[in-house]
Tab-separated table of C-alpha atoms and ligand atoms in Angstrom:
chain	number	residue	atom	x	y	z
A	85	UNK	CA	-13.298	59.670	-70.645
A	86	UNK	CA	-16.115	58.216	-72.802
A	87	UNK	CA	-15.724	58.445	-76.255
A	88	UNK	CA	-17.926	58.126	-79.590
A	89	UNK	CA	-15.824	55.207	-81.864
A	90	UNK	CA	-16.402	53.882	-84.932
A	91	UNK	CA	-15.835	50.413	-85.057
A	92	UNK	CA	-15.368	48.758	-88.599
A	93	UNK	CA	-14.972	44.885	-88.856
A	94	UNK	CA	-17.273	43.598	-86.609
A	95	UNK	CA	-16.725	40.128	-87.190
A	96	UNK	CA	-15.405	37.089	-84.952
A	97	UNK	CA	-12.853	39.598	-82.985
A	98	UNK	CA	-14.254	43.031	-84.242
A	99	UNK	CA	-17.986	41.825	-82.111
A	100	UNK	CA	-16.109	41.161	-79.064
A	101	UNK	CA	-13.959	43.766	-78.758
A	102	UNK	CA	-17.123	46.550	-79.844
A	103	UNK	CA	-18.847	44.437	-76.980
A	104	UNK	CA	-15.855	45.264	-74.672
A	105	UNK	CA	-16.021	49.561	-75.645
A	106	UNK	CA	-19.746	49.457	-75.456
A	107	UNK	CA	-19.145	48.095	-71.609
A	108	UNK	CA	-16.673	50.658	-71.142
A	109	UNK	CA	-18.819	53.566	-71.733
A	110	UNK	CA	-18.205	54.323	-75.170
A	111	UNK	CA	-20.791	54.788	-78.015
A	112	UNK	CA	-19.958	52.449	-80.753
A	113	UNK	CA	-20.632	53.543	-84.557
A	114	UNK	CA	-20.348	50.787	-86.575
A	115	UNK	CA	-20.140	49.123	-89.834
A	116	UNK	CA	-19.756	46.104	-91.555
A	117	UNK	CA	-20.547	44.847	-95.165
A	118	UNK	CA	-22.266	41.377	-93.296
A	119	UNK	CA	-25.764	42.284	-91.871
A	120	UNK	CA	-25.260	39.379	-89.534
A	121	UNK	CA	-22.458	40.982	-87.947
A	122	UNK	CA	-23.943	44.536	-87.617
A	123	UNK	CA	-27.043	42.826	-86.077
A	124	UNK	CA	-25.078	41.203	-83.394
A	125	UNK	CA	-23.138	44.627	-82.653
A	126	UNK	CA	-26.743	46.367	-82.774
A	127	UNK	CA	-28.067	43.768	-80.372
A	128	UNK	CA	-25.053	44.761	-77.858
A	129	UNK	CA	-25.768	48.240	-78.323
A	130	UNK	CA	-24.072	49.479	-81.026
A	131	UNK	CA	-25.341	52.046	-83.631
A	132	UNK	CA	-25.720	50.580	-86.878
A	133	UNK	CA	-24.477	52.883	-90.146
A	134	UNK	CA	-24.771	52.144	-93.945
A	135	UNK	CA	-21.366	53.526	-94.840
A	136	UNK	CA	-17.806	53.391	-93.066
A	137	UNK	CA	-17.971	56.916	-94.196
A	138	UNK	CA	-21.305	57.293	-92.237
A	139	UNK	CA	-20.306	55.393	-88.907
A	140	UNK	CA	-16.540	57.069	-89.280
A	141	UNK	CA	-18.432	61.014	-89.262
A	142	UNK	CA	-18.429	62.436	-85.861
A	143	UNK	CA	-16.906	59.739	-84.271
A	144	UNK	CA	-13.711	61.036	-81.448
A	145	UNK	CA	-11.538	57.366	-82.787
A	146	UNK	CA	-12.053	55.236	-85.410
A	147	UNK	CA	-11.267	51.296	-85.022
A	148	UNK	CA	-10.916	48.699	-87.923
A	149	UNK	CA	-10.513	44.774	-87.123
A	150	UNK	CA	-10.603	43.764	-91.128
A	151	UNK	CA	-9.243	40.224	-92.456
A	152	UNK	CA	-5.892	41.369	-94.433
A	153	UNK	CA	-3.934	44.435	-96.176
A	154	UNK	CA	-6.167	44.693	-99.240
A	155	UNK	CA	-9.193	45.287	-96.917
A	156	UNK	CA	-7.741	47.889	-94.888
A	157	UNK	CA	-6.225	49.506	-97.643
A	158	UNK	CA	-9.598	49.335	-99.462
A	159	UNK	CA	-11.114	51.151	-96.460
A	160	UNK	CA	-8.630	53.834	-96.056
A	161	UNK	CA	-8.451	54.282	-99.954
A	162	UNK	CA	-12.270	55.257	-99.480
A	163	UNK	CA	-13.365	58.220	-98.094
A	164	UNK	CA	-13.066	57.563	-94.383
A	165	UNK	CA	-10.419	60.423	-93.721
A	166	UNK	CA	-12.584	62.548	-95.830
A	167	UNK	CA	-15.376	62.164	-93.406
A	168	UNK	CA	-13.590	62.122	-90.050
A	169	UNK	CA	-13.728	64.820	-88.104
A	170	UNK	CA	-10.622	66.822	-87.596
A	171	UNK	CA	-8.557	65.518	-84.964
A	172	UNK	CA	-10.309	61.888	-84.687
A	173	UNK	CA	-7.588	59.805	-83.701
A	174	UNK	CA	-7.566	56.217	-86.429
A	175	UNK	CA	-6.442	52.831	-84.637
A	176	UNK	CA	-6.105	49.934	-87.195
A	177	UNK	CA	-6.066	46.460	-85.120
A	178	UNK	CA	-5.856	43.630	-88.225
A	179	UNK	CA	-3.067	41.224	-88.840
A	180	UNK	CA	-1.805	43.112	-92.082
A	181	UNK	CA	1.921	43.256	-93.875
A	182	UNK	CA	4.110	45.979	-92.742
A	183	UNK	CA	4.526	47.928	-95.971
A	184	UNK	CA	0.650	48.478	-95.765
A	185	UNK	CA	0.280	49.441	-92.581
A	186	UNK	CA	3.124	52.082	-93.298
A	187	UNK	CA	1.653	53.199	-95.863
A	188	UNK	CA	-1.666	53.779	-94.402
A	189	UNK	CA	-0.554	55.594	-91.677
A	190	UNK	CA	1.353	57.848	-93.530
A	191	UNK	CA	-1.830	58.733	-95.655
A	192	UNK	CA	-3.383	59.463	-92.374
A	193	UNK	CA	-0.604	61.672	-91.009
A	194	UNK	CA	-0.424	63.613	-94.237
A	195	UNK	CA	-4.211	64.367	-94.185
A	196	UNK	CA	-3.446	65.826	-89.958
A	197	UNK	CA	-5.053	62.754	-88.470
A	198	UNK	CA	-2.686	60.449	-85.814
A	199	UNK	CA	-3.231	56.986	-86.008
A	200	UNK	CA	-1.773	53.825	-85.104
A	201	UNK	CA	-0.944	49.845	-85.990
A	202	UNK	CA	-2.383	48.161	-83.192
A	203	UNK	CA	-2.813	44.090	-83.670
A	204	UNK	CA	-3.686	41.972	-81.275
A	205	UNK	CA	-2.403	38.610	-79.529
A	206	UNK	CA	-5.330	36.487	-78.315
A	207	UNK	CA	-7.789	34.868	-80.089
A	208	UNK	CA	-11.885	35.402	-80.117
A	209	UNK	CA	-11.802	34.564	-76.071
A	210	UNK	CA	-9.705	37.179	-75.576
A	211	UNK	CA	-11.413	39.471	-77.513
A	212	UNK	CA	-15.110	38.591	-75.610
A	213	UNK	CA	-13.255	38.933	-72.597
A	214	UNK	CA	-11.298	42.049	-73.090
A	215	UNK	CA	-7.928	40.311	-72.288
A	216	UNK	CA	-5.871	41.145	-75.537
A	217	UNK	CA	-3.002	42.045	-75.538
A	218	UNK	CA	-1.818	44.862	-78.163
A	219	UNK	CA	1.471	45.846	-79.454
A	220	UNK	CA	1.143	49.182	-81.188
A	221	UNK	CA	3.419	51.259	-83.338
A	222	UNK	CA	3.160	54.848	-83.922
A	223	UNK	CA	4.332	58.073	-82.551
A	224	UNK	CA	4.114	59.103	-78.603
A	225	UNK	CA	1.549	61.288	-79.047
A	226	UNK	CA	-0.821	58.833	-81.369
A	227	UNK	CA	0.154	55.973	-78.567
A	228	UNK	CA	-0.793	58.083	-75.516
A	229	UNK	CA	-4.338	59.357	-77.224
A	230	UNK	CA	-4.929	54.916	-78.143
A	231	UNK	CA	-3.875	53.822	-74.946
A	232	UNK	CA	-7.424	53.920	-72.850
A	233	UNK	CA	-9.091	53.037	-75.831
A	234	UNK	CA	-7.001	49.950	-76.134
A	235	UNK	CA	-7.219	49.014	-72.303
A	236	UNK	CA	-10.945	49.336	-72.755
A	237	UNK	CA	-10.534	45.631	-75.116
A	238	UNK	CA	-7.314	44.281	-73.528
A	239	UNK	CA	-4.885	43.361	-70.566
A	240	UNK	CA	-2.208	44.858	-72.083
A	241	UNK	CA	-0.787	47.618	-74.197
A	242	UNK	CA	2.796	47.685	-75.301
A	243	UNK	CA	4.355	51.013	-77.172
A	244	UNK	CA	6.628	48.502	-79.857
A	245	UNK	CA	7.487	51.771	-81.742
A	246	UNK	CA	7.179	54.107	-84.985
A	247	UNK	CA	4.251	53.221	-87.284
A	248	UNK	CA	4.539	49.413	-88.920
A	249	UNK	CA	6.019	48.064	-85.584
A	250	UNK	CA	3.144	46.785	-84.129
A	251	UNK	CA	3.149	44.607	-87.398
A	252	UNK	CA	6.367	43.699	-86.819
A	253	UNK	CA	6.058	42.524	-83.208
A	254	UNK	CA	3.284	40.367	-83.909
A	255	UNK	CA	4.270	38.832	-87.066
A	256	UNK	CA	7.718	38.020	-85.153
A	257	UNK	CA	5.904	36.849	-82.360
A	258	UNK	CA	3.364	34.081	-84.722
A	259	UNK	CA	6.750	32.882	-86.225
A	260	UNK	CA	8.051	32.314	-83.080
A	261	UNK	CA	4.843	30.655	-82.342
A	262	UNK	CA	4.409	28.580	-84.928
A	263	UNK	CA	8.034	27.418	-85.076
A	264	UNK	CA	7.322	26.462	-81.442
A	265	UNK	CA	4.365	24.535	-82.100
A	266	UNK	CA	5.569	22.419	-84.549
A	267	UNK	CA	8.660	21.898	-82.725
A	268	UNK	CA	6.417	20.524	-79.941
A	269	UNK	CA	4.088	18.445	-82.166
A	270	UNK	CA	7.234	16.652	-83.151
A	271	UNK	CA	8.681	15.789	-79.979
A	272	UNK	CA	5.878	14.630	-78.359
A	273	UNK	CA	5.310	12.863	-81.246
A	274	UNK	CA	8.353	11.262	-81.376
A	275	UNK	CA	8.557	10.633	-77.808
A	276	UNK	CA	5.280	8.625	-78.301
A	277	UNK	CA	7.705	6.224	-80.909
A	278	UNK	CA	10.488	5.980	-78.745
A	279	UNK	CA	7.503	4.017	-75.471
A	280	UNK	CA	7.404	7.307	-73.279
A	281	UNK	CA	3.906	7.934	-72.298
A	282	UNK	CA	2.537	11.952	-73.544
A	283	UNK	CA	2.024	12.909	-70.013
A	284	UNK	CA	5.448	11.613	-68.313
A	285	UNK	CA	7.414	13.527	-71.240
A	286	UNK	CA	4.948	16.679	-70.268
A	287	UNK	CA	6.164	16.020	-66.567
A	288	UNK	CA	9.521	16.224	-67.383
A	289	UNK	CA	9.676	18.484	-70.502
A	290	UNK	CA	7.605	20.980	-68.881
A	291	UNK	CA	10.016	21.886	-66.279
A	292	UNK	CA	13.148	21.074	-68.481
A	293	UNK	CA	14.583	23.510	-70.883
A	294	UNK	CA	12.369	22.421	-73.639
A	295	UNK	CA	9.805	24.385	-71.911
A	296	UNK	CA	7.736	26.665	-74.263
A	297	UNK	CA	4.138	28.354	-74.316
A	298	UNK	CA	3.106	25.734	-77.013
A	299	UNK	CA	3.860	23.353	-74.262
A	300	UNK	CA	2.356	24.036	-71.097
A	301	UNK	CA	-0.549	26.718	-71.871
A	302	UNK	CA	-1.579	24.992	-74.968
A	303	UNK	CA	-0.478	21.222	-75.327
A	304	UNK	CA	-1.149	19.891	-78.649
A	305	UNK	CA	-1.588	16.126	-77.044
A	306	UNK	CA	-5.468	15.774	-75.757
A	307	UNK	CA	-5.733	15.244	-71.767
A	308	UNK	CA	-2.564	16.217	-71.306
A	309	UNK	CA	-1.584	19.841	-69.225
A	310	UNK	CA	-4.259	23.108	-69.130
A	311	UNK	CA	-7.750	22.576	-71.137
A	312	UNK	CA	-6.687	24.036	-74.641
A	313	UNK	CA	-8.311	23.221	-77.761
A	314	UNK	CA	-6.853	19.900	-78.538
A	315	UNK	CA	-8.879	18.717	-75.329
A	316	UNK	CA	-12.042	20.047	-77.829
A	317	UNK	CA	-11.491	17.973	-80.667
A	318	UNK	CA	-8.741	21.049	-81.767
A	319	UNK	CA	-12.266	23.292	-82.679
A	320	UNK	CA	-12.031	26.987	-81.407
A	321	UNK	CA	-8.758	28.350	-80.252
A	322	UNK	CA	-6.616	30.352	-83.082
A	323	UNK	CA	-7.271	28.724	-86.707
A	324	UNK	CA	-4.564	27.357	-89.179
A	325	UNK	CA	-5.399	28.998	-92.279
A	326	UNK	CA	-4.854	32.271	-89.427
A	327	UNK	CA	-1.577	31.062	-88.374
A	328	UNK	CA	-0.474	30.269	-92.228
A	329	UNK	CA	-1.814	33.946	-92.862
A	330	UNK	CA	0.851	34.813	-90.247
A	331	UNK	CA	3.683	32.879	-91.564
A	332	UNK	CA	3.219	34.528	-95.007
A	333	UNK	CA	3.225	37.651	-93.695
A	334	UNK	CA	6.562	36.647	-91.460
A	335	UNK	CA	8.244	34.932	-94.769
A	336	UNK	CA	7.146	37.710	-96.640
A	337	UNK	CA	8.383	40.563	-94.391
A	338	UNK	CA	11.898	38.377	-93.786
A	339	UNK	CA	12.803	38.516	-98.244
A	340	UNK	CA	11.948	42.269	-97.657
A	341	UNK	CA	14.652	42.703	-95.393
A	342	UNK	CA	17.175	39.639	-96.360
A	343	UNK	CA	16.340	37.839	-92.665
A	344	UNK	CA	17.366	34.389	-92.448
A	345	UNK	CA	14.067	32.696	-91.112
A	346	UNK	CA	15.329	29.184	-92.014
A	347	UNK	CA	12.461	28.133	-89.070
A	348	UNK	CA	9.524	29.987	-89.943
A	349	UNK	CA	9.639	29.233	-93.725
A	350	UNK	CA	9.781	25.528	-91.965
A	351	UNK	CA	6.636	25.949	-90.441
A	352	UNK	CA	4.787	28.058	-93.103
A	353	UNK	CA	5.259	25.165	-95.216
A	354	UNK	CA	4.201	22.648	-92.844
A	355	UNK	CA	1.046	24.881	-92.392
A	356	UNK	CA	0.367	25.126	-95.868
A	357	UNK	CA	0.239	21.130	-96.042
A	358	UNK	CA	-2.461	21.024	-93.019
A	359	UNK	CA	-4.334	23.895	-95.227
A	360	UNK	CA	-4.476	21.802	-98.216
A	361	UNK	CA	-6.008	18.203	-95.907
A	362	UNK	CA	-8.892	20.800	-96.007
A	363	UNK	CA	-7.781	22.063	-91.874
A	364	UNK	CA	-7.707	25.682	-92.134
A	365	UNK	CA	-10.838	26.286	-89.335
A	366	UNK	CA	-9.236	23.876	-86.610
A	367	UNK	CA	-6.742	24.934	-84.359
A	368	UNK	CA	-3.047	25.412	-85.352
A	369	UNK	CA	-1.783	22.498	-82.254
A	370	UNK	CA	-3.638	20.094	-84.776
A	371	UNK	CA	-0.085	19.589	-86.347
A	372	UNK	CA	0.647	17.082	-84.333
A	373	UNK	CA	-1.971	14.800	-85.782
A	374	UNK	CA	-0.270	15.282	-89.205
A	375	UNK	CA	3.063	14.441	-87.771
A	376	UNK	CA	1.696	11.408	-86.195
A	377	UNK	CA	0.667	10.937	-89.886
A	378	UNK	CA	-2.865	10.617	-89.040
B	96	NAD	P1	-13.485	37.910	-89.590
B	96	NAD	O1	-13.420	37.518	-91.017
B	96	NAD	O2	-14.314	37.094	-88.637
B	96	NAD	O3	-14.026	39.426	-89.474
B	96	NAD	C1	-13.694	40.437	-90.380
B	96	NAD	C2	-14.939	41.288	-90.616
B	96	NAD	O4	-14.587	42.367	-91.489
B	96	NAD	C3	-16.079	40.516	-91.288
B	96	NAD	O5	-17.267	40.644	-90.510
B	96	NAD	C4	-16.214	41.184	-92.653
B	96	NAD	O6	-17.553	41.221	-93.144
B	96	NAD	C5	-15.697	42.583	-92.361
B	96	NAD	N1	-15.239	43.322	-93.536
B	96	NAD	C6	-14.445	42.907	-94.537
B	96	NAD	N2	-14.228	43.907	-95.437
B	96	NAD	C7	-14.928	44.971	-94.954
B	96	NAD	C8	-15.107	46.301	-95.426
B	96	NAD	N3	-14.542	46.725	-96.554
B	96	NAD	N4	-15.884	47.127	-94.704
B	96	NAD	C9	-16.482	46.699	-93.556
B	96	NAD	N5	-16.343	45.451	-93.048
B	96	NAD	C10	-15.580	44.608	-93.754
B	96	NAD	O7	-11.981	38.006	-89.101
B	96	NAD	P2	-11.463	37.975	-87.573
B	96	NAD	O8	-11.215	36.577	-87.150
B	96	NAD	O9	-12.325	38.864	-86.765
B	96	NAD	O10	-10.008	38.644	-87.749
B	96	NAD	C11	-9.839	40.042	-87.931
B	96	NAD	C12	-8.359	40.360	-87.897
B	96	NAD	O11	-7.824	39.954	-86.628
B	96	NAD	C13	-7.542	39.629	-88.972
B	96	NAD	O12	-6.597	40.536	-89.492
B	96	NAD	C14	-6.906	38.482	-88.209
B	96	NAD	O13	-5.685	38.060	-88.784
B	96	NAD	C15	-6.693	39.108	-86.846
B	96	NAD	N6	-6.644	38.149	-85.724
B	96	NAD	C16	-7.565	37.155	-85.618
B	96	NAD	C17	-7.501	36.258	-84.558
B	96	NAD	C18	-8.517	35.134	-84.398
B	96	NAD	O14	-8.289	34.240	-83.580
B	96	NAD	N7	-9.631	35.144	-85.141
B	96	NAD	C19	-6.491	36.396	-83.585
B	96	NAD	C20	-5.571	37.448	-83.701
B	96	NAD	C21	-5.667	38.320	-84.782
């Protein structure tokens, strides 16, 4: 069933994934405070609106892809529910804290609308080609109603529970990540130290029990397994001022709840050093370069 959607954040994953709903079938309302972004929706077909409240009036669903918690919050603390019609279904896809997203969808729910935490793992490939992968929280109902929507922009759609837990998937998922890569980084570059040659450790570690995504889908050492970014001079690929983002939001959410994250407050700081050498746009497998002290 085609559907009229708002779409607001239409920036380097918002674009993609309006691109993705437009293809589907679905009219796209949507806003964005950069006119450079709202021209390249418009040029994919997209109806350009002035307001969220304008884009968000009329529409069936209502997507935001915004940077962090203070921007969604800003855009639900406006008058978007005010303007949806009754019934519209709200899907918020951004990397935010738990708390917020809570939060949010409770305002929704006590105004009548469903809605659901929805973020995303894949990067801006992913999102052009519609192979994200989402883990949502919310009620049954709110996940059955975002299902097609979400299949419309991904490969995968995975119920993680009650509002907030599709926050809490992905946020545990990046610190697994990130602890992972670093982990990596390190032994490779150690191995490097001890005479073994990058791709004979990749031989062997790929099919040994140090096995790991960060290893043999996205190998920080340059020529070495799949093409990932390091192979592109580490440009593209999923940023490290995004993955320290994550980390905060991991560290953060672990002190809420008296976790022991002993790892990912490892890596978060280790991130935060590659932030300040000025590296936040390059990709996050460019830690090995700063364990190789390069
Ligand atoms: P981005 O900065 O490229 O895009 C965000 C867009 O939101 C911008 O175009 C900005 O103008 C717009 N915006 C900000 N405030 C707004 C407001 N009040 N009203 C309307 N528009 C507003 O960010 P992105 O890379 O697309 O990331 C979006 C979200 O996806 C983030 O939460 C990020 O953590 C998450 N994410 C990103 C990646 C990635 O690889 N880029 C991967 C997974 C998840």
């Amino acid at each position: 069933m085609t559907q009229t959607i708002a779409f607001i954040g239409l920036g380097n994953m918002g674009g993609g994934m309006a691109a993705n709903l437009l293809k589907n079938g679905h009219a796209v309302h949507a806003f964005d405070l950069s006119d450079d972004a709202l021209a390249r929706a418009q040029a994919h077909g997209a109806i350009p609106a002035d307001s969220a409240a304008q884009a968000v009036a009329g529409a069936d669903a209502i997507v935001t892809m915004l940077p962090a918690g203070k921007h969604v919050e800003g855009v639900y603390g406006g008058d978007v529910f005010g303007a949806a019609k009754p019934g519209a279904l709200f899907l918020d896809c951004s990397t935010i804290d738990v708390g917020t997203a809570r939060r949010v969808i409770d305002a929704a729910t006590a105004r009548g609308f469903d809605m659901v935490d929805a973020p995303v793992s894949g990067g801006i490939a992913a999102a052009n080609g519609g192979t994200l992968t989402f883990m949502v929280g919310g009620t049954d109902a709110a996940f059955d109603r975002a299902k097609p929507i979400l299949s419309a922009m991904g490969k995968a759609v995975i119920h993680a529970g009650g509002p907030g837990n599709g926050q809490a998937a992905k946020i545990c998922n990046n610190m697994l990540l990130g602890a992972t890569m670093v982990a990596t980084c390190e032994a490779f570059a150690m191995a490097k130290k001890l005479g073994l040659d990058p791709q004979t450790f990749y031989d062997i570690s790929s099919v040994s029990s140090g096995q790991s995504w960060s290893m043999t889908s996205y190998c920080p050492v340059p020529g070495v397994g799949p093409q990932s970014p390091s192979d592109n001079g580490y440009q593209g690929g999923f940023a490290v001022g995004l993955m320290l983002k994550d980390l905060k939001l991991a560290t953060e959410a672990a002190a809420a709840v008296n976790a022991a994250v002993p790892m990912g407050n490892a890596a978060a700081a280790l991130y935060q050093l590659l932030v300040n050498q000025g590296e936040a746009a390059r990709d996050f497998s460019l830690m090995i370069e700063m364990l190789e002290g390069k």
